[in-house]
Amino acid sequence: MAYILTSDNIKIEYSSRGEGTPIIFIHGFGGEGSSFRVIDKILSKSFNTIEVDLRGHGRSDTSSEISIDVFASDLNELIEKLDIKKPVLAGWSMGGAVVMEYIKQFGQKDISALVLIETSPMVMEEKGWKGTLLRGVYTKEQFIRDIKIMELDWMSFAESFVREMSPKLDENSLKLAIERVSGNRPEVMSSVWESLMSKDYRSILPSIELPTMVINGSDSTFYDPDSGKDIASILGNGEYKIIKDAGHLVVMEKPAELSRLISEFINNKIHIS
């Protein structure tokens, strides 16, 4: 992998393959850019695919200040330092929050389109809101309990988190996923979780005029699929897709179908001079 150095001297690792319209893939909580490795193999035949390890994740450095806001700033530096012209930003799970934070901080003019995969602009429970984590039941009380578990027994939290996220994985794949997530530093992950839980991007959705595809897995344990339909309807130029027989780990469970949807979306919606 290659890397950039941010303005605060943090090494952010990334990989770049293929040519054509650039797509920057942004992973979820506790993950890394390689989460998209199968999708990358498929789409890099037609596009320039860029996978990034967010600060504090994978092979990238960490820092004392780490949050969704900082991730978005790092993403902006990556785009500027690599001189990436009009990329598509594709965020999965927490990566979707990073995409929305990027739009909030830096606007839309330098971006071609957005792909929001199994994500939500606000994940805490609120009456009438379908986008709450764990299909509508993630409360502030649960958040407080989770933070305590992260700080006291990160391994236990990591295992329960992965098992909740990916009930369809076979046991060997599940063990590998647990090892990967549990390898993160608990103090980093608790800071990131606190930041993610504090965010509410619903107010900026109507102002997003970029072509945006919202994708959910029909069998997700994390998000009610109908929440994606609601998000797409709020966006200025949104469309909604559901992938059948897929869960929150749709990027790994159904990479061929997800790649097809992204390819068709880019080819139909984006015209880069």
PDB file of N, CA, C and O in Angstrom, residues 118 123 125 161-162 227 257:
ATOM      1  N   GLU A 118     -25.595   0.581   3.498  1.00  0.00           N
ATOM      2  CA  GLU A 118     -25.899   0.115   4.845  1.00  0.00           C
ATOM      3  C   GLU A 118     -25.445   1.134   5.889  1.00  0.00           C
ATOM      4  O   GLU A 118     -24.606   0.858   6.746  1.00  0.00           O
ATOM      5  N   VAL A 123     -27.864   7.465  14.023  1.00  0.00           N
ATOM      6  CA  VAL A 123     -28.007   6.071  14.436  1.00  0.00           C
ATOM      7  C   VAL A 123     -28.583   5.885  15.831  1.00  0.00           C
ATOM      8  O   VAL A 123     -28.836   4.750  16.248  1.00  0.00           O
ATOM      9  N   GLU A 125     -31.547   6.197  18.745  1.00  0.00           N
ATOM     10  CA  GLU A 125     -32.999   6.039  18.739  1.00  0.00           C
ATOM     11  C   GLU A 125     -33.718   7.383  18.849  1.00  0.00           C
ATOM     12  O   GLU A 125     -33.355   8.248  19.643  1.00  0.00           O
ATOM     13  N   PHE A 161     -20.001  -7.506  18.633  1.00  0.00           N
ATOM     14  CA  PHE A 161     -20.269  -6.580  17.525  1.00  0.00           C
ATOM     15  C   PHE A 161     -20.217  -7.321  16.193  1.00  0.00           C
ATOM     16  O   PHE A 161     -21.119  -7.192  15.354  1.00  0.00           O
ATOM     17  N   VAL A 162     -19.166  -8.104  15.989  1.00  0.00           N
ATOM     18  CA  VAL A 162     -19.010  -8.832  14.723  1.00  0.00           C
ATOM     19  C   VAL A 162     -20.105  -9.875  14.564  1.00  0.00           C
ATOM     20  O   VAL A 162     -20.668 -10.044  13.477  1.00  0.00           O
ATOM     21  N   SER A 227     -35.375   2.162   6.049  1.00  0.00           N
ATOM     22  CA  SER A 227     -34.710   3.421   6.386  1.00  0.00           C
ATOM     23  C   SER A 227     -33.953   3.957   5.187  1.00  0.00           C
ATOM     24  O   SER A 227     -33.869   5.168   4.969  1.00  0.00           O
ATOM     25  N   GLU A 257     -23.002  -8.478  -6.942  1.00  0.00           N
ATOM     26  CA  GLU A 257     -24.217  -7.694  -7.154  1.00  0.00           C
ATOM     27  C   GLU A 257     -24.012  -6.236  -6.774  1.00  0.00           C
ATOM     28  O   GLU A 257     -24.473  -5.325  -7.472  1.00  0.00           O
TER      29      GLU A 257
END
